[in-house]
Backbone as a printed PyTorch tensor [residue, N CA C, xyz], in Angstrom:
tensor([[[ 80.8400,  22.2090,  34.4360],
         [ 80.1830,  22.7300,  33.3570],
         [ 78.8350,  22.1910,  33.3290]],

        [[ 77.6300,  23.2520,  33.7350],
         [ 76.5640,  22.9750,  33.9730],
         [ 75.3170,  22.2250,  32.8730]],

        [[ 74.8360,  21.3500,  33.3080],
         [ 73.3570,  21.4790,  31.7620],
         [ 72.2660,  22.2710,  32.3630]],

        [[ 72.0990,  22.7340,  30.7820],
         [ 70.9480,  23.3410,  30.6400],
         [ 69.3210,  22.8790,  30.4680]],

        [[ 68.8760,  22.9710,  30.7640],
         [ 67.5230,  22.6560,  31.8750],
         [ 66.5640,  23.1770,  30.8260]],

        [[ 65.6290,  23.0210,  30.3000],
         [ 64.4560,  22.4180,  29.7050],
         [ 63.1640,  23.1240,  30.4000]],

        [[ 62.9870,  24.4060,  29.8450],
         [ 61.8820,  25.5640,  30.6370],
         [ 60.7920,  24.4090,  30.3430]],

        [[ 60.0430,  24.5870,  31.3140],
         [ 59.0480,  23.6350,  31.6030],
         [ 57.8060,  23.3340,  31.0410]],

        [[ 57.8370,  24.9060,  29.2180],
         [ 56.5300,  25.0190,  28.5560],
         [ 57.2860,  23.9400,  27.2210]],

        [[ 58.4540,  23.6240,  27.3160],
         [ 58.3370,  22.3180,  26.6400],
         [ 59.0110,  21.1730,  26.6630]],

        [[ 58.6820,  20.8160,  28.0130],
         [ 58.9760,  19.8370,  28.4300],
         [ 57.6860,  18.8140,  27.4060]],

        [[ 58.3800,  17.2850,  27.0060],
         [ 57.7080,  16.5240,  26.7230],
         [ 55.7080,  16.1970,  27.0760]],

        [[ 55.2850,  15.6330,  26.7210],
         [ 53.8690,  15.1720,  27.7180],
         [ 52.9630,  16.4610,  27.6910]],

        [[ 53.2520,  17.6150,  27.2420],
         [ 52.3840,  18.3630,  28.4000],
         [ 51.1650,  18.7510,  27.1150]],

        [[ 49.8470,  19.0780,  27.7380],
         [ 48.6800,  19.3610,  27.4120],
         [ 48.2610,  20.5800,  26.8270]],

        [[ 48.8060,  20.8660,  25.4080],
         [ 48.2640,  22.3450,  24.9090],
         [ 46.8620,  22.3090,  24.9390]],

        [[ 46.4260,  23.7020,  25.0210],
         [ 44.9410,  24.7450,  25.4980],
         [ 45.5870,  25.5350,  24.8990]],

        [[ 43.6110,  25.8960,  24.0540],
         [ 43.8240,  27.0510,  23.1350],
         [ 43.8960,  28.6810,  24.1840]],

        [[ 44.6090,  29.3080,  23.4010],
         [ 44.7720,  30.7250,  24.5350],
         [ 43.8410,  31.6510,  24.6430]],

        [[ 43.8750,  31.9980,  25.9980],
         [ 42.2620,  32.7270,  26.2080],
         [ 42.4360,  34.0860,  26.1560]],

        [[ 41.2680,  34.6050,  25.6180],
         [ 41.0780,  35.4000,  24.8210],
         [ 40.4620,  36.6690,  25.7610]],

        [[ 42.3120,  37.4580,  25.8720],
         [ 42.0760,  38.4330,  26.7470],
         [ 42.2870,  39.0280,  26.7090]],

        [[ 41.6060,  40.5400,  27.5790],
         [ 41.9460,  41.5070,  26.5470],
         [ 40.5480,  42.4950,  26.6670]],

        [[ 40.2730,  44.0530,  26.5760],
         [ 39.1920,  44.1370,  25.0610],
         [ 38.5760,  43.4450,  24.2440]],

        [[ 39.5910,  43.3380,  23.1710],
         [ 39.6210,  42.7950,  21.7670],
         [ 39.0720,  40.9940,  22.1210]],

        [[ 39.4740,  40.5320,  22.8120],
         [ 38.9400,  39.4600,  23.0400],
         [ 37.8400,  39.4710,  23.4520]],

        [[ 37.5290,  39.7250,  24.1750],
         [ 36.1040,  39.8290,  24.6150],
         [ 34.8820,  39.8110,  23.9360]],

        [[ 35.4970,  41.2490,  22.3490],
         [ 34.2860,  41.2790,  21.7900],
         [ 34.8400,  39.8780,  20.4790]],

        [[ 35.5220,  39.5600,  20.5830],
         [ 35.9650,  38.2580,  19.8910],
         [ 34.8390,  37.0350,  20.2640]],

        [[ 35.5720,  36.6480,  21.4070],
         [ 34.2530,  36.0260,  22.5220],
         [ 33.0510,  36.3890,  22.3460]],

        [[ 32.2610,  37.5280,  21.8720],
         [ 30.8980,  37.8270,  22.2090],
         [ 30.3870,  37.2630,  20.7540]],

        [[ 31.3550,  37.8850,  19.2810],
         [ 30.8440,  37.4750,  18.4980],
         [ 30.4010,  36.3370,  18.1530]],

        [[ 31.6050,  34.8790,  18.5400],
         [ 31.5300,  33.4330,  18.8790],
         [ 30.1280,  32.9790,  19.4930]],

        [[ 29.9600,  33.7280,  20.5560],
         [ 28.5700,  33.1160,  20.9380],
         [ 27.5610,  33.5330,  20.4230]],

        [[ 27.6520,  34.9580,  19.5010],
         [ 26.2670,  35.1760,  18.9420],
         [ 26.3850,  34.2960,  18.3340]],

        [[ 27.1640,  34.5640,  16.9670],
         [ 26.7700,  33.1730,  15.6860],
         [ 26.8520,  31.8870,  16.5590]],

        [[ 27.0580,  31.5480,  17.0680],
         [ 26.7780,  29.5640,  17.9410],
         [ 25.0460,  30.0790,  18.0210]],

        [[ 24.8220,  31.2300,  19.0760],
         [ 23.6440,  30.8560,  19.4200],
         [ 22.6000,  30.7510,  17.5820]],

        [[ 22.5430,  31.8130,  17.4630],
         [ 22.6530,  32.3190,  16.2130],
         [ 22.6480,  30.4810,  14.8230]],

        [[ 23.0790,  29.9980,  15.4880],
         [ 23.0370,  28.8390,  14.0090],
         [ 22.5860,  27.6130,  15.1520]],

        [[ 22.4000,  27.5600,  16.3740],
         [ 21.4510,  26.7250,  17.0490],
         [ 19.9270,  27.2290,  17.2180]],

        [[ 19.4760,  28.5380,  17.1910],
         [ 18.4770,  28.8800,  16.5330],
         [ 17.7840,  28.4400,  15.5380]],

        [[ 18.2140,  28.6290,  14.4750],
         [ 18.6700,  28.4760,  12.7990],
         [ 18.1310,  26.5760,  12.6570]],

        [[ 18.9670,  26.1060,  13.3460],
         [ 19.3150,  24.4450,  12.9290],
         [ 18.0180,  23.9990,  13.8880]],

        [[ 17.6090,  24.6500,  14.7050],
         [ 16.0930,  24.2600,  15.8870],
         [ 15.0630,  24.5460,  14.9670]],

        [[ 15.5510,  25.1030,  14.5170],
         [ 14.0260,  26.4810,  12.9470],
         [ 13.0970,  25.0170,  12.2100]],

        [[ 14.4960,  24.9400,  12.0270],
         [ 14.7920,  23.6840,  10.5120],
         [ 14.3790,  21.9120,  11.2600]],

        [[ 14.9470,  21.7690,  12.1150],
         [ 14.3030,  20.1680,  12.5800],
         [ 12.8720,  20.4090,  12.9120]],

        [[ 12.3880,  21.2620,  13.7170],
         [ 11.3590,  21.8950,  13.9960],
         [  9.9690,  21.8240,  12.2280]],

        [[ 10.2520,  22.2060,  11.9420],
         [  9.7900,  21.8970,  10.3550],
         [ 10.0570,  20.9210,   9.0040]],

        [[ 11.3640,  20.3380,   9.5100],
         [ 11.2240,  18.8090,   8.8430],
         [ 11.0320,  17.9560,   9.9710]],

        [[ 10.3770,  18.3260,  11.4690],
         [  8.9800,  17.2510,  11.7110],
         [  8.2460,  17.3180,  11.6970]],

        [[  8.0480,  17.9570,  11.3750],
         [  6.4040,  19.1280,  11.1460],
         [  6.5390,  18.3440,   9.7770]],

        [[  6.9870,  18.5070,   8.3100],
         [  6.8630,  18.0980,   7.1380],
         [  6.7250,  16.3820,   7.0220]],

        [[  7.0400,  15.2720,   8.3340],
         [  6.7900,  13.9980,   7.6820],
         [  5.8790,  13.9440,   9.2920]],

        [[  4.9420,  14.9410,  10.1940],
         [  3.5160,  14.1490,  10.6090],
         [  3.1730,  13.6890,   9.4590]],

        [[  2.6130,  12.3420,   9.2320],
         [  1.0410,  12.0740,   8.8790],
         [ -0.3580,  12.3050,   9.0620]],

        [[ -1.0030,  12.4060,   8.1040],
         [ -1.8810,  12.7390,   7.9300],
         [ -2.6530,  11.5430,   8.8130]],

        [[ -4.0430,  12.4550,   9.6990],
         [ -5.0560,  11.6370,   9.6180],
         [ -6.0290,  10.3090,   9.0280]],

        [[ -5.3340,   8.5960,   9.3760],
         [ -6.1180,   7.6160,   8.8070],
         [ -7.8350,   7.5560,   9.1180]],

        [[ -7.6460,   8.2110,   7.3730],
         [ -9.2130,   7.9570,   6.9480],
         [ -9.7410,   6.7270,   7.2700]],

        [[-10.9100,   6.6790,   8.3760],
         [-12.5960,   5.1990,   8.5090],
         [-12.5450,   4.1220,   6.8390]],

        [[-12.2310,   2.8650,   7.3630],
         [-12.1550,   2.6310,   6.6970],
         [-13.5330,   1.3310,   6.7870]],

        [[-14.5870,   1.4810,   5.6290],
         [-15.8130,   0.8010,   6.3160],
         [-16.0550,  -0.9820,   5.9730]],

        [[-16.4770,  -1.9340,   6.3950],
         [-16.0950,  -2.8540,   6.3290],
         [-17.5590,  -3.1780,   4.8570]],

        [[-17.6410,  -4.1780,   4.5980],
         [-18.2530,  -4.9380,   2.9350],
         [-19.4990,  -5.3840,   3.9580]],

        [[-19.7960,  -5.9150,   5.2780],
         [-20.4720,  -6.5150,   5.7400],
         [-22.0110,  -6.1690,   6.3820]],

        [[-21.4420,  -4.9500,   6.3000],
         [-23.1060,  -3.6040,   6.4880],
         [-23.4280,  -2.8840,   5.7540]],

        [[-24.7200,  -2.7760,   4.9150],
         [-24.8850,  -2.7120,   3.6340],
         [-26.1860,  -3.1260,   4.2570]],

        [[-27.1390,  -1.9790,   3.0990],
         [-28.4100,  -2.2400,   2.3690],
         [-29.0030,  -1.8920,   1.0190]],

        [[-30.0450,  -2.5620,   0.4550],
         [-30.4750,  -2.9890,  -0.8010],
         [-31.7080,  -1.6540,  -0.5970]],

        [[-32.0230,  -0.1320,  -1.5560],
         [-32.7810,   0.4930,  -1.1790],
         [-33.3090,   0.1120,  -2.5660]],

        [[-35.1130,  -0.4500,  -3.6130],
         [-35.5280,  -0.2800,  -4.3300],
         [-36.6920,   1.1700,  -4.9450]],

        [[-36.4510,   1.3330,  -5.5090],
         [-37.3640,   2.7280,  -5.3220],
         [-37.3500,   3.4730,  -4.0080]],

        [[-36.4110,   3.6490,  -3.2640],
         [-36.3640,   4.0260,  -1.9040],
         [-37.3180,   3.6570,  -0.6870]],

        [[-37.4180,   2.2030,  -1.3890],
         [-37.8540,   1.3820,  -0.0330],
         [-37.1650,   0.5380,   0.1710]],

        [[-36.2770,   0.2740,   1.5370],
         [-35.3590,  -0.8220,   1.8460],
         [-36.2570,  -2.5100,   1.8770]],

        [[-35.0010,  -3.1240,   1.0030],
         [-35.5950,  -4.4880,   0.9090],
         [-35.2250,  -5.9600,   1.7650]],

        [[-35.1490,  -6.4150,   2.1980],
         [-34.7500,  -7.1630,   2.9960],
         [-33.1800,  -8.1440,   3.4950]],

        [[-32.8360,  -8.8140,   3.8670],
         [-31.7010,  -8.6040,   2.8520],
         [-30.9540,  -9.6250,   3.0380]],

        [[-29.4600,  -8.9930,   1.9340],
         [-29.4610,  -9.9110,   1.1060],
         [-28.3310, -10.3600,   1.1160]],

        [[-27.3690, -11.4520,   1.1320],
         [-26.2370, -12.4040,   1.1430],
         [-25.5470, -11.5810,   0.8030]],

        [[-25.4920, -11.5570,  -0.6560],
         [-23.9610, -10.5780,  -1.1590],
         [-24.7470,  -9.4580,  -2.6450]],

        [[-23.7720,  -8.9440,  -3.0060],
         [-24.3500,  -7.4160,  -3.7190],
         [-22.7310,  -7.9480,  -4.2180]],

        [[-22.9080,  -7.3390,  -6.4610],
         [-21.5050,  -7.7930,  -6.6930],
         [-22.0480,  -7.0020,  -8.1450]],

        [[-21.1520,  -6.3920,  -8.4980],
         [-21.4520,  -5.2110,  -9.8700],
         [-21.6180,  -4.1010,  -9.7780]],

        [[-21.2540,  -2.9960,  -8.8090],
         [-21.0390,  -1.8870,  -8.8570],
         [-20.1340,  -1.6970,  -9.6660]],

        [[-19.7890,  -1.7140, -11.2920],
         [-19.0190,  -1.2970, -11.4910],
         [-19.3640,  -0.4370, -13.0470]],

        [[-18.1310,   0.5810, -13.0520],
         [-18.6730,   0.9560, -14.8070],
         [-17.1530,   0.8850, -15.6650]],

        [[-17.4190,   1.3190, -16.1190],
         [-16.2890,   0.8570, -17.6580],
         [-16.3380,   1.6430, -19.4820]],

        [[-15.9190,   2.3350, -19.2840],
         [-15.2700,   2.7130, -20.6730],
         [-15.0400,   2.4070, -21.4880]],

        [[-15.9980,   1.8530, -23.3480],
         [-15.0160,   1.2330, -23.8980],
         [-14.1340,   1.7550, -24.5900]],

        [[-12.6330,   1.0590, -25.0630],
         [-12.0690,   1.8800, -25.5560],
         [-11.9070,   0.9480, -27.1840]],

        [[-11.7790,   1.9650, -27.9940],
         [-11.5090,   1.7060, -29.8390],
         [-10.5670,   2.7150, -29.9230]],

        [[ -9.5800,   1.5980, -30.6700],
         [ -8.5330,   2.2010, -31.8380],
         [ -8.7950,   2.9970, -32.7840]],

        [[ -8.0240,   3.5560, -33.4550],
         [ -8.0320,   4.5600, -34.8860],
         [ -6.8840,   4.5800, -35.0710]],

        [[ -6.9460,   4.7550, -36.3270],
         [ -5.1280,   5.3150, -37.1680],
         [ -5.5590,   5.4070, -38.3330]],

        [[ -4.7070,   6.8600, -39.2950],
         [ -5.1190,   6.7750, -40.1190],
         [ -3.9080,   6.5650, -41.4540]],

        [[ -3.5570,   6.4430, -42.6110],
         [ -2.8200,   6.1210, -42.9220],
         [ -2.1330,   7.1240, -43.2880]],

        [[ -2.3280,   8.3720, -42.5020],
         [ -1.1080,   9.1000, -42.9110],
         [ -0.5490,   9.5110, -41.4950]],

        [[ -1.1990,   8.9290, -40.3040],
         [ -0.3270,   8.9590, -39.1420],
         [  1.2220,   7.6660, -39.4790]],

        [[  1.6430,   8.4880, -37.7480],
         [  2.4880,   7.0430, -37.6320],
         [  1.8070,   6.2960, -36.6930]],

        [[  2.6410,   4.9900, -36.9700],
         [  2.6530,   3.3530, -36.2630],
         [  1.8320,   3.6660, -35.5880]],

        [[  1.9050,   4.6550, -34.0270],
         [  1.4910,   4.2360, -33.0560],
         [ -0.3440,   4.8080, -33.7690]],

        [[ -1.6070,   3.2400, -32.4210],
         [ -2.4270,   3.4630, -32.7620],
         [ -3.9930,   4.8600, -31.2230]],

        [[ -4.4280,   5.3250, -31.9930],
         [ -5.0490,   6.1100, -31.0960],
         [ -5.7470,   5.6240, -30.4070]],

        [[ -6.0590,   5.9130, -28.9240],
         [ -6.5520,   4.9110, -28.1850],
         [ -8.1370,   6.4290, -28.0020]],

        [[ -9.4720,   5.9420, -27.9810],
         [-10.4620,   7.4650, -28.2910],
         [-11.4890,   6.8800, -27.2740]],

        [[-12.6670,   6.9430, -26.6340],
         [-13.1410,   6.5920, -25.3310],
         [-14.3320,   6.0370, -26.4030]],

        [[-14.6940,   5.0880, -25.8270],
         [-16.1640,   4.6670, -26.3410],
         [-17.5360,   5.1260, -25.8560]],

        [[-18.0950,   3.7390, -25.8720],
         [-20.0760,   4.2110, -24.8800],
         [-19.4320,   3.2230, -23.4960]],

        [[-20.1430,   4.0590, -23.0550],
         [-19.8690,   4.0280, -20.9160],
         [-20.7520,   2.6570, -21.0630]],

        [[-20.4990,   1.2670, -20.3090],
         [-21.4040,   0.2860, -19.4990],
         [-20.9930,   0.4000, -17.9460]],

        [[-22.0230,  -0.1020, -17.4400],
         [-22.9640,  -0.2910, -15.9140],
         [-22.5540,  -1.8600, -15.7280]],

        [[-22.4870,  -2.5340, -14.7070],
         [-22.9420,  -3.6170, -14.1550],
         [-22.9030,  -4.8720, -15.2740]],

        [[-23.5420,  -6.0110, -15.2150],
         [-24.7080,  -5.9550, -14.1840],
         [-24.3500,  -5.8270, -12.4120]],

        [[-25.8110,  -5.8030, -12.2870],
         [-25.2240,  -5.5290, -10.2640],
         [-26.4290,  -7.1270,  -9.8880]],

        [[-25.7800,  -7.8390,  -8.9340],
         [-26.4740,  -9.5860,  -8.9680],
         [-26.3720,  -9.0640,  -7.5640]],

        [[-27.4750, -10.0800,  -7.1070],
         [-28.6760, -10.0960,  -5.7710],
         [-28.7590, -11.0490,  -5.4860]],

        [[-27.7650, -11.6490,  -4.5830],
         [-28.5370, -12.7260,  -3.7770],
         [-29.1970, -13.0540,  -2.2800]],

        [[-29.5410, -13.9750,  -2.3260],
         [-30.1420, -13.8590,  -0.9860],
         [-31.0640, -15.1570,  -0.3620]],

        [[-30.6020, -15.2380,   0.2230],
         [-31.7270, -17.0650,   0.5660],
         [-32.7200, -16.6440,   1.1340]],

        [[-33.9800, -17.9860,   0.5330],
         [-35.2140, -18.0720,  -0.5620],
         [-36.6130, -18.0980,   0.8870]],

        [[-37.1730, -17.3660,   1.1700],
         [-38.1410, -16.5580,   2.3090],
         [-39.3200, -17.2690,   1.4720]],

        [[-41.0440, -16.5770,   1.9540],
         [-42.2430, -16.5990,   1.3180],
         [-42.3850, -15.0460,   0.5280]],

        [[-41.0930, -14.0160,   0.7400],
         [-41.2740, -13.0740,  -0.1150],
         [-40.9380, -13.3510,  -1.5190]],

        [[-42.1960, -12.2650,  -2.1550],
         [-42.1070, -12.9400,  -3.8720],
         [-41.8920, -11.3290,  -4.0110]],

        [[-41.5580, -10.7110,  -3.9270],
         [-41.4220,  -9.3160,  -4.7050],
         [-40.5530,  -9.0110,  -5.8380]],

        [[-38.7470,  -9.4150,  -5.0240],
         [-38.4670,  -9.0930,  -6.4200],
         [-38.6680, -10.4270,  -8.1810]],

        [[-39.5230, -11.3730,  -7.4480],
         [-39.3670, -12.5320,  -8.1780],
         [-40.8040, -12.1900,  -9.5900]],

        [[-41.7200, -10.6740,  -8.2820],
         [-42.8400, -10.2450,  -9.3040],
         [-42.4970,  -9.5430, -10.4690]],

        [[-40.3940,  -9.0400,  -9.8810],
         [-40.5340,  -7.5380, -10.9230],
         [-39.9650,  -8.7060, -12.2520]],

        [[-39.0010,  -9.7840, -11.4660],
         [-39.3550, -10.2430, -12.9100],
         [-39.8120, -10.7320, -14.0520]],

        [[-40.6890, -11.1440, -13.4980],
         [-41.8570, -11.8040, -14.2310],
         [-42.5290, -10.8980, -15.0530]],

        [[-42.6580,  -9.6230, -14.3180],
         [-42.6420,  -7.9870, -15.1870],
         [-42.0870,  -8.0400, -16.4290]],

        [[-40.5230,  -8.8170, -16.6250],
         [-39.7430,  -8.9990, -18.0460],
         [-40.2360,  -9.9660, -18.6140]],

        [[-40.4770, -10.6720, -18.0800],
         [-40.3870, -12.1920, -18.7540],
         [-42.1110, -11.4510, -19.4800]],

        [[-43.0590, -11.3150, -19.4480],
         [-44.1710, -10.6160, -19.8430],
         [-44.3110,  -9.8520, -20.6340]],

        [[-42.7540,  -9.0830, -20.9580],
         [-42.5120,  -7.8710, -21.9120],
         [-43.2220,  -6.6550, -21.8080]],

        [[-43.3210,  -6.3350, -20.0130],
         [-43.4490,  -5.5040, -19.4800],
         [-41.6250,  -4.9570, -19.0880]],

        [[-41.9230,  -4.3940, -19.0340],
         [-40.2050,  -4.2380, -18.3340],
         [-40.3970,  -2.6060, -17.3930]],

        [[-40.5430,  -2.9580, -16.1020],
         [-40.7050,  -1.8130, -15.7450],
         [-38.7610,  -1.3440, -14.7200]],

        [[-38.6170,  -0.1720, -14.7770],
         [-37.6110,   0.2260, -14.5740],
         [-37.6620,   0.6980, -12.7370]],

        [[-36.6220,   0.8140, -12.7480],
         [-36.7940,   1.0260, -11.2410],
         [-35.2660,   2.0800, -10.5870]],

        [[-35.5280,   3.0630, -10.0500],
         [-33.6760,   3.1830,  -8.8620],
         [-34.1900,   2.5050,  -7.8830]],

        [[-31.8670,   2.0080,  -8.0730],
         [-31.3090,   1.0700,  -6.6640],
         [-30.8750,   1.9580,  -5.9790]],

        [[-30.4510,   2.2750,  -4.3380],
         [-29.0110,   2.3580,  -3.9350],
         [-29.0240,   1.3570,  -3.3500]],

        [[-27.3370,   1.1450,  -3.6080],
         [-27.0030,   0.1780,  -2.7750],
         [-25.9960,   1.1550,  -1.5600]],

        [[-25.9840,   0.5860,  -0.6530],
         [-25.7340,   1.9300,   0.8810],
         [-25.3410,   1.0530,   2.0480]],

        [[-23.7370,   1.7080,   2.3400],
         [-22.8780,   1.0570,   3.0090],
         [-22.8560,   1.5490,   3.8440]],

        [[-23.0370,   1.1390,   5.5310],
         [-23.5440,   1.6180,   6.8520],
         [-21.9540,   1.4730,   6.8420]],

        [[-21.7540,   2.6560,   9.0170],
         [-21.1040,   2.2050,   9.8030],
         [-21.4600,   1.0300,  10.3720]],

        [[-20.7510,   0.8120,  11.8010],
         [-21.0340,  -0.2800,  12.8720],
         [-21.9740,   0.5870,  13.5100]],

        [[-22.2380,   1.8350,  13.9780],
         [-24.0270,   2.2540,  14.2580],
         [-25.0680,   2.0230,  12.9490]],

        [[-24.9290,   1.3890,  12.1910],
         [-26.0180,   1.2070,  11.1990],
         [-26.1190,   2.2300,  10.6270]],

        [[-24.7940,   3.7240,  10.6730],
         [-25.4320,   4.5170,   9.6310],
         [-25.1480,   4.8980,   8.6060]],

        [[-26.0340,   5.6130,   7.6170],
         [-25.2190,   6.0540,   6.1270],
         [-23.7760,   5.9990,   6.1790]],

        [[-22.6630,   6.3110,   4.9230],
         [-21.8470,   6.7270,   5.1840],
         [-21.4550,   6.8510,   3.7150]],

        [[-21.6540,   5.6130,   2.7770],
         [-21.4820,   5.8590,   1.0580],
         [-23.1560,   5.1690,   0.5080]],

        [[-22.8870,   5.9500,  -0.3320],
         [-24.7610,   5.1730,  -1.3320],
         [-24.1310,   5.2170,  -2.7190]],

        [[-23.9690,   4.0340,  -3.0630],
         [-24.1260,   3.9200,  -4.5620],
         [-25.5110,   3.9200,  -4.8370]],

        [[-25.7990,   4.7940,  -6.3330],
         [-26.3040,   5.1960,  -6.8420],
         [-27.4180,   4.5090,  -8.6720]],

        [[-28.0520,   3.7530,  -8.2930],
         [-28.4430,   2.8680,  -9.5290],
         [-29.5100,   2.9760, -10.4490]],

        [[-29.5130,   4.4230, -11.9210],
         [-30.7470,   4.3730, -12.2000],
         [-31.1650,   3.2890, -13.7320]],

        [[-32.5070,   3.4740, -13.9350],
         [-33.1000,   3.2750, -14.7090],
         [-33.0770,   1.5900, -14.9170]],

        [[-33.0160,   0.6340, -13.5070],
         [-32.5250,  -0.3300, -13.6920],
         [-33.8040,  -1.6550, -13.5100]],

        [[-33.2940,  -1.7800, -14.2310],
         [-35.0670,  -4.0500, -14.5900],
         [-33.5880,  -5.0990, -14.0320]],

        [[-34.4680,  -5.5580, -14.5240],
         [-34.1030,  -7.9550, -14.3320],
         [-34.1320,  -8.0890, -15.6760]],

        [[-32.7090,  -8.9100, -15.6520],
         [-32.7870,  -9.3190, -17.1240],
         [-32.9120, -11.2360, -16.4910]],

        [[-32.5830, -11.4130, -15.1010],
         [-32.1110, -13.0350, -15.1090],
         [-32.4340, -13.0340, -14.1270]],

        [[-33.7360, -14.4770, -13.4020],
         [-33.8160, -14.8510, -12.3650],
         [-33.1840, -16.3110, -12.3550]],

        [[-32.3440, -16.7020, -11.3330],
         [-32.2880, -18.1660, -10.6750],
         [-32.1870, -18.8730,  -9.0590]],

        [[-32.1570, -20.5730,  -9.2350],
         [-32.2740, -20.3970,  -7.6890],
         [-30.2990, -21.6560,  -7.6170]],

        [[-29.9750, -21.7470,  -6.6260],
         [-28.5200, -22.1330,  -7.0380],
         [-28.9620, -23.4960,  -7.0710]],

        [[-28.0500, -24.3210,  -6.8890],
         [-27.8630, -25.3090,  -6.3510],
         [-28.6050, -26.6010,  -5.4700]],

        [[-29.4790, -27.5500,  -5.9010],
         [-30.4700, -27.3900,  -4.6780],
         [-29.9450, -29.5160,  -4.1780]],

        [[-29.3380, -29.7150,  -2.5740],
         [-27.7660, -30.6100,  -2.4790],
         [-28.7130, -30.8650,  -1.2360]],

        [[-29.0370, -32.3360,  -1.2590],
         [-29.5280, -32.8000,   0.5040],
         [-29.0070, -33.3820,   0.5900]],

        [[-27.0220, -33.1270,   0.5410],
         [-26.0630, -33.4190,   1.1790],
         [-25.3230, -32.1380,   1.6170]],

        [[-26.3270, -30.7350,   1.1950],
         [-25.4390, -29.8140,   1.3660],
         [-27.0440, -28.7420,   2.7460]],

        [[-26.6630, -28.0190,   4.1340],
         [-27.3530, -28.6430,   5.0300],
         [-27.0360, -26.1200,   4.9040]],

        [[-27.0270, -26.1540,   3.7050],
         [-26.8230, -24.6890,   3.9060],
         [-28.3740, -23.7380,   3.1960]],

        [[-27.9320, -23.0030,   3.3300],
         [-29.8730, -21.9920,   2.7770],
         [-29.6240, -21.7640,   1.2410]],

        [[-31.2610, -22.0580,   0.9450],
         [-31.3670, -21.7410,  -0.6890],
         [-31.5280, -20.8440,  -1.0390]],

        [[-30.4420, -20.5230,  -2.4140],
         [-30.8480, -19.1040,  -2.8700],
         [-30.9380, -18.5690,  -3.8870]],

        [[-31.1450, -17.6000,  -4.1730],
         [-32.3270, -16.8560,  -5.4430],
         [-30.9920, -15.9140,  -5.8500]],

        [[-30.9260, -15.4570,  -7.0860],
         [-30.6630, -15.1940,  -7.6850],
         [-31.1560, -13.8900,  -8.3390]],

        [[-31.0210, -12.5370,  -8.5480],
         [-31.5390, -12.0450,  -9.3180],
         [-30.3350, -10.6350, -10.2440]],

        [[-30.2110, -10.7810, -11.3730],
         [-29.1720, -10.1550, -12.3550],
         [-30.2570,  -9.0020, -12.8380]],

        [[-29.9220,  -7.2930, -12.4150],
         [-30.2450,  -6.4510, -12.8000],
         [-29.6860,  -6.0680, -13.8650]],

        [[-29.6990,  -5.1340, -15.4750],
         [-29.3320,  -4.3720, -15.5720],
         [-29.6780,  -2.8570, -15.5350]],

        [[-28.4320,  -1.9240, -15.7720],
         [-28.6580,  -0.2820, -15.5140],
         [-28.3960,   0.7340, -16.5620]],

        [[-28.5950,   1.1430, -16.3250],
         [-28.0080,   2.4920, -17.0100],
         [-26.5970,   3.7280, -16.4910]],

        [[-26.9180,   3.7160, -15.4780],
         [-26.5060,   4.8210, -14.4210],
         [-25.5710,   4.4240, -13.3170]],

        [[-24.6470,   5.2310, -12.4620],
         [-23.7500,   4.6780, -11.5630],
         [-23.6450,   6.2470, -10.8870]],

        [[-24.1400,   6.4430, -10.2430],
         [-23.4880,   7.4810,  -8.9310],
         [-23.0470,   7.4560,  -7.8210]],

        [[-22.1530,   7.9740,  -7.4920],
         [-21.3090,   7.7130,  -5.8790],
         [-21.7610,   8.4030,  -4.4820]],

        [[-22.8830,   8.3780,  -3.6950],
         [-22.3940,   9.9910,  -2.5600],
         [-21.8470,   9.4830,  -0.9970]],

        [[-20.5960,  10.2530,  -0.8350],
         [-20.5500,  10.1450,   0.0970],
         [-20.9310,  10.4890,   1.4110]],

        [[-20.5920,  10.4340,   2.6890],
         [-20.9250,  11.4780,   3.5170],
         [-20.6950,  12.7930,   3.8250]],

        [[-19.6170,  13.0850,   2.6570],
         [-18.9740,  14.3060,   3.3810],
         [-19.3640,  15.0240,   2.0060]],

        [[-19.4800,  14.5280,   0.5420],
         [-19.9080,  14.7420,  -0.9350],
         [-21.2300,  15.8120,  -0.2620]]])
């Protein structure tokens, strides 16, 4: 009695592969699959390019240091100042509520206030700022326009803060100390009634 042998196609551990597309119908199907694959590749590639373009960060703006500045009073550049502070504008807020309204309080804008500007500099023989303060002490308020100008590394103007109708209200000299070898400092407090910012790109 002879044994029945398995056909090679049914032998165990055989690796199966997808049947080949033969004939005219198979060629057409292959071409369709190829076209679809190309379309998917192109679309996905374009999407990747679009997404990549969307996340490109814009150029970072130049930031300028606070150590390069000059102060002009009535258009005339003054001697160097050690410190300048008080470039600010604030609008007061007042509360209002009527008895027929809900418990929420309405917040309304009030008057605008500026500064004051404070200038500090090392004591020199120049007495122009003291003379200006002296006019106020004598009851003769002399209003002037002041500009605080930020400079770049090339000492070129990049930002200007214009202060309107400024006048000095306080003058003082820093504490003198025989144990301190630092410079003697004078300080002038200036009131002003308007502030404007002008940039190089405005």
